[in-house]
PDB file of C-alpha atoms in Angstrom:
ATOM      1  CA  MET A   1     -11.388  13.516  -9.944  1.00 85.00           C
ATOM      2  CA  VAL A   2      -8.297  11.742  -8.643  1.00 89.00           C
ATOM      3  CA  CYS A   3      -6.088  13.004  -5.833  1.00 91.00           C
ATOM      4  CA  THR A   4      -2.556  11.630  -5.609  1.00 91.00           C
ATOM      5  CA  GLY A   5       0.388  12.463  -3.408  1.00 91.00           C
ATOM      6  CA  ALA A   6      -1.439  13.235  -0.180  1.00 92.00           C
ATOM      7  CA  LYS A   7       0.549  12.205   2.897  1.00 91.00           C
ATOM      8  CA  SER A   8      -2.558  11.074   4.791  1.00 90.00           C
ATOM      9  CA  GLU A   9      -6.260  10.412   4.294  1.00 90.00           C
ATOM     10  CA  LYS A  10      -6.998  13.672   6.121  1.00 93.00           C
ATOM     11  CA  HIS A  11      -4.820  15.626   3.678  1.00 94.00           C
ATOM     12  CA  ALA A  12      -6.541  13.947   0.711  1.00 92.00           C
ATOM     13  CA  TYR A  13      -9.976  14.981   2.006  1.00 92.00           C
ATOM     14  CA  ILE A  14      -8.764  18.545   2.614  1.00 94.00           C
ATOM     15  CA  ALA A  15      -7.259  18.789  -0.881  1.00 94.00           C
ATOM     16  CA  LEU A  16     -10.362  17.394  -2.570  1.00 92.00           C
ATOM     17  CA  ASN A  17     -12.684  19.670  -0.618  1.00 91.00           C
ATOM     18  CA  ASN A  18     -10.505  22.660  -1.551  1.00 94.00           C
ATOM     19  CA  VAL A  19     -10.784  21.767  -5.244  1.00 93.00           C
ATOM     20  CA  ILE A  20     -14.545  21.213  -4.953  1.00 90.00           C
ATOM     21  CA  ASN A  21     -14.947  24.606  -3.279  1.00 91.00           C
ATOM     22  CA  LEU A  22     -12.779  26.277  -5.924  1.00 94.00           C
ATOM     23  CA  LEU A  23     -14.838  24.731  -8.730  1.00 93.00           C
ATOM     24  CA  ARG A  24     -18.058  25.833  -7.041  1.00 91.00           C
ATOM     25  CA  SER A  25     -16.664  29.374  -6.681  1.00 94.00           C
ATOM     26  CA  LYS A  26     -16.218  29.358 -10.485  1.00 95.00           C
ATOM     27  CA  ASN A  27     -19.931  28.440 -10.867  1.00 93.00           C
ATOM     28  CA  ILE A  28     -19.198  24.840 -11.842  1.00 92.00           C
ATOM     29  CA  GLN A  29     -22.040  22.700 -10.596  1.00 88.00           C
ATOM     30  CA  ILE A  30     -21.116  19.910  -8.231  1.00 85.00           C
ATOM     31  CA  LYS A  31     -23.734  18.071  -6.225  1.00 78.00           C
ATOM     32  CA  ASN A  32     -23.890  19.194  -2.602  1.00 79.00           C
ATOM     33  CA  ASP A  33     -22.843  15.867  -1.172  1.00 78.00           C
ATOM     34  CA  ALA A  34     -19.872  15.078  -3.411  1.00 77.00           C
ATOM     35  CA  ASP A  35     -18.749  11.518  -2.731  1.00 84.00           C
ATOM     36  CA  ILE A  36     -15.117  11.264  -1.693  1.00 85.00           C
ATOM     37  CA  MET A  37     -13.818   7.705  -1.489  1.00 88.00           C
ATOM     38  CA  ILE A  38     -10.321   6.492  -0.747  1.00 89.00           C
ATOM     39  CA  GLN A  39      -9.594   3.814  -3.340  1.00 90.00           C
ATOM     40  CA  ASN A  40      -5.913   3.038  -2.893  1.00 93.00           C
ATOM     41  CA  VAL A  41      -3.546   3.786  -0.027  1.00 93.00           C
ATOM     42  CA  VAL A  42       0.106   3.360  -1.035  1.00 95.00           C
ATOM     43  CA  THR A  43       2.569   2.959   1.815  1.00 95.00           C
ATOM     44  CA  ALA A  44       6.370   2.734   1.758  1.00 96.00           C
ATOM     45  CA  VAL A  45       8.081   1.079   4.733  1.00 97.00           C
ATOM     46  CA  ASN A  46      11.591   0.133   5.790  1.00 98.00           C
ATOM     47  CA  LEU A  47      11.375  -2.987   7.958  1.00 97.00           C
ATOM     48  CA  GLY A  48      14.883  -2.437   9.314  1.00 96.00           C
ATOM     49  CA  GLY A  49      16.343  -5.745   8.191  1.00 97.00           C
ATOM     50  CA  LYS A  50      17.334  -7.645   5.073  1.00 98.00           C
ATOM     51  CA  ILE A  51      14.736  -9.831   3.378  1.00 98.00           C
ATOM     52  CA  LEU A  52      15.932 -13.194   2.070  1.00 97.00           C
ATOM     53  CA  ILE A  53      14.113 -12.559  -1.171  1.00 97.00           C
ATOM     54  CA  GLU A  54      14.838 -15.803  -3.048  1.00 96.00           C
ATOM     55  CA  GLU A  55      13.871 -17.907  -0.060  1.00 97.00           C
ATOM     56  CA  ALA A  56      10.758 -15.773   0.472  1.00 97.00           C
ATOM     57  CA  ALA A  57       9.753 -16.413  -3.133  1.00 96.00           C
ATOM     58  CA  THR A  58       9.503 -20.128  -2.406  1.00 96.00           C
ATOM     59  CA  LYS A  59       8.002 -19.902   1.098  1.00 96.00           C
ATOM     60  CA  LEU A  60       5.413 -17.128   0.749  1.00 96.00           C
ATOM     61  CA  PRO A  61       2.159 -18.169  -0.915  1.00 93.00           C
ATOM     62  CA  ARG A  62       0.771 -15.980  -3.717  1.00 95.00           C
ATOM     63  CA  SER A  63       4.215 -14.562  -4.475  1.00 97.00           C
ATOM     64  CA  MET A  64       6.072 -14.007  -7.710  1.00 97.00           C
ATOM     65  CA  TYR A  65       9.752 -13.227  -8.133  1.00 97.00           C
ATOM     66  CA  GLU A  66      11.423 -12.787 -11.508  1.00 97.00           C
ATOM     67  CA  PRO A  67      14.653 -10.868 -10.841  1.00 96.00           C
ATOM     68  CA  ASP A  68      15.447 -10.505 -14.556  1.00 96.00           C
ATOM     69  CA  GLN A  69      12.276  -8.449 -14.965  1.00 97.00           C
ATOM     70  CA  PHE A  70      11.873  -6.717 -11.586  1.00 97.00           C
ATOM     71  CA  PRO A  71      14.151  -6.671  -8.509  1.00 96.00           C
ATOM     72  CA  GLY A  72      11.330  -7.086  -6.000  1.00 97.00           C
ATOM     73  CA  LEU A  73       9.127  -9.938  -4.907  1.00 98.00           C
ATOM     74  CA  ILE A  74       5.440  -9.351  -5.643  1.00 98.00           C
ATOM     75  CA  HIS A  75       3.234 -10.737  -2.889  1.00 98.00           C
ATOM     76  CA  ARG A  76      -0.561 -10.680  -2.960  1.00 96.00           C
ATOM     77  CA  GLN A  77      -2.465 -10.756   0.304  1.00 94.00           C
ATOM     78  CA  LEU A  78      -6.115 -11.699   0.500  1.00 92.00           C
ATOM     79  CA  ASN A  79      -7.259 -10.088   3.742  1.00 89.00           C
ATOM     80  CA  PRO A  80      -6.955  -7.185   3.465  1.00 88.00           C
ATOM     81  CA  LYS A  81      -6.647  -7.430  -0.309  1.00 93.00           C
ATOM     82  CA  THR A  82      -3.323  -5.739  -1.014  1.00 96.00           C
ATOM     83  CA  VAL A  83      -0.209  -6.148  -3.113  1.00 97.00           C
ATOM     84  CA  MET A  84       3.244  -5.904  -1.562  1.00 97.00           C
ATOM     85  CA  LEU A  85       6.492  -5.221  -3.332  1.00 98.00           C
ATOM     86  CA  LEU A  86       9.288  -6.571  -1.132  1.00 98.00           C
ATOM     87  CA  PHE A  87      12.953  -5.791  -1.716  1.00 98.00           C
ATOM     88  CA  ALA A  88      16.082  -7.481  -0.372  1.00 97.00           C
ATOM     89  CA  SER A  89      17.015  -4.173   1.315  1.00 97.00           C
ATOM     90  CA  GLY A  90      14.109  -4.638   3.734  1.00 97.00           C
ATOM     91  CA  LYS A  91      11.989  -1.985   2.099  1.00 98.00           C
ATOM     92  CA  LEU A  92       8.487  -2.681   0.931  1.00 98.00           C
ATOM     93  CA  ILE A  93       5.635  -0.923  -0.791  1.00 98.00           C
ATOM     94  CA  CYS A  94       2.072  -1.813   0.089  1.00 97.00           C
ATOM     95  CA  THR A  95      -0.672  -0.850  -2.332  1.00 97.00           C
ATOM     96  CA  GLY A  96      -4.377  -1.538  -2.644  1.00 95.00           C
ATOM     97  CA  GLY A  97      -5.556  -0.792   0.877  1.00 93.00           C
ATOM     98  CA  LYS A  98      -8.756   1.208   1.185  1.00 92.00           C
ATOM     99  CA  SER A  99      -7.588   2.916   4.387  1.00 91.00           C
ATOM    100  CA  SER A 100      -4.459   3.557   6.421  1.00 91.00           C
ATOM    101  CA  GLU A 101      -5.692   0.933   8.869  1.00 93.00           C
ATOM    102  CA  GLN A 102      -5.912  -1.715   6.127  1.00 94.00           C
ATOM    103  CA  ALA A 103      -2.418  -0.840   4.924  1.00 94.00           C
ATOM    104  CA  PHE A 104      -1.081  -1.046   8.503  1.00 95.00           C
ATOM    105  CA  ASN A 105      -2.739  -4.450   9.026  1.00 95.00           C
ATOM    106  CA  ALA A 106      -1.376  -5.803   5.739  1.00 96.00           C
ATOM    107  CA  ILE A 107       2.160  -4.610   6.551  1.00 97.00           C
ATOM    108  CA  HIS A 108       1.951  -6.064  10.058  1.00 96.00           C
ATOM    109  CA  GLN A 109       0.828  -9.418   8.602  1.00 96.00           C
ATOM    110  CA  ILE A 110       3.648  -9.660   6.076  1.00 96.00           C
ATOM    111  CA  HIS A 111       6.241  -8.519   8.627  1.00 97.00           C
ATOM    112  CA  SER A 112       5.022 -11.166  11.096  1.00 96.00           C
ATOM    113  CA  MET A 113       5.090 -13.797   8.346  1.00 96.00           C
ATOM    114  CA  LEU A 114       8.645 -12.851   7.347  1.00 97.00           C
ATOM    115  CA  GLU A 115       9.815 -13.149  10.962  1.00 97.00           C
ATOM    116  CA  GLU A 116       7.886 -16.362  11.601  1.00 97.00           C
ATOM    117  CA  LYS A 117       9.402 -18.035   8.535  1.00 97.00           C
ATOM    118  CA  LYS A 118      12.850 -16.541   9.310  1.00 97.00           C
ATOM    119  CA  LEU A 119      12.906 -14.654   6.014  1.00 98.00           C
ATOM    120  CA  ILE A 120      14.193 -11.390   7.471  1.00 98.00           C
ATOM    121  CA  SER A 121      17.475 -10.815   9.277  1.00 97.00           C
ATOM    122  CA  TYR A 122      18.459  -7.865  11.408  1.00 94.00           C
ATOM    123  CA  GLY A 123      21.978  -6.651  11.914  1.00 84.00           C
TER     124      GLY A 123
END
């Protein structure tokens, strides 16, 4: 079973447990200790500045930018293993984290890297 659209890990667990209980109430057998695992936390963020996307494409390792095919820069991080979609508007999408904490750490890392390399401007 896959749960999508939950606004938090807590809400995902609640939704899944509700479905499990509903299935059990309909006499559908589910083992007592159903395993619920978060596989992919997707997070959308506005960093509040403009990303110099073309410059970032050359200065950020493990990045790919092909504006004719997709308007965002695709950046792969290794620890935590995530994929970021960065847009010139300053918005980004982080996917692949196994928890909210991993997503937060990945976003903090890329934001720090953008500032350190002067690839984001505010104002």
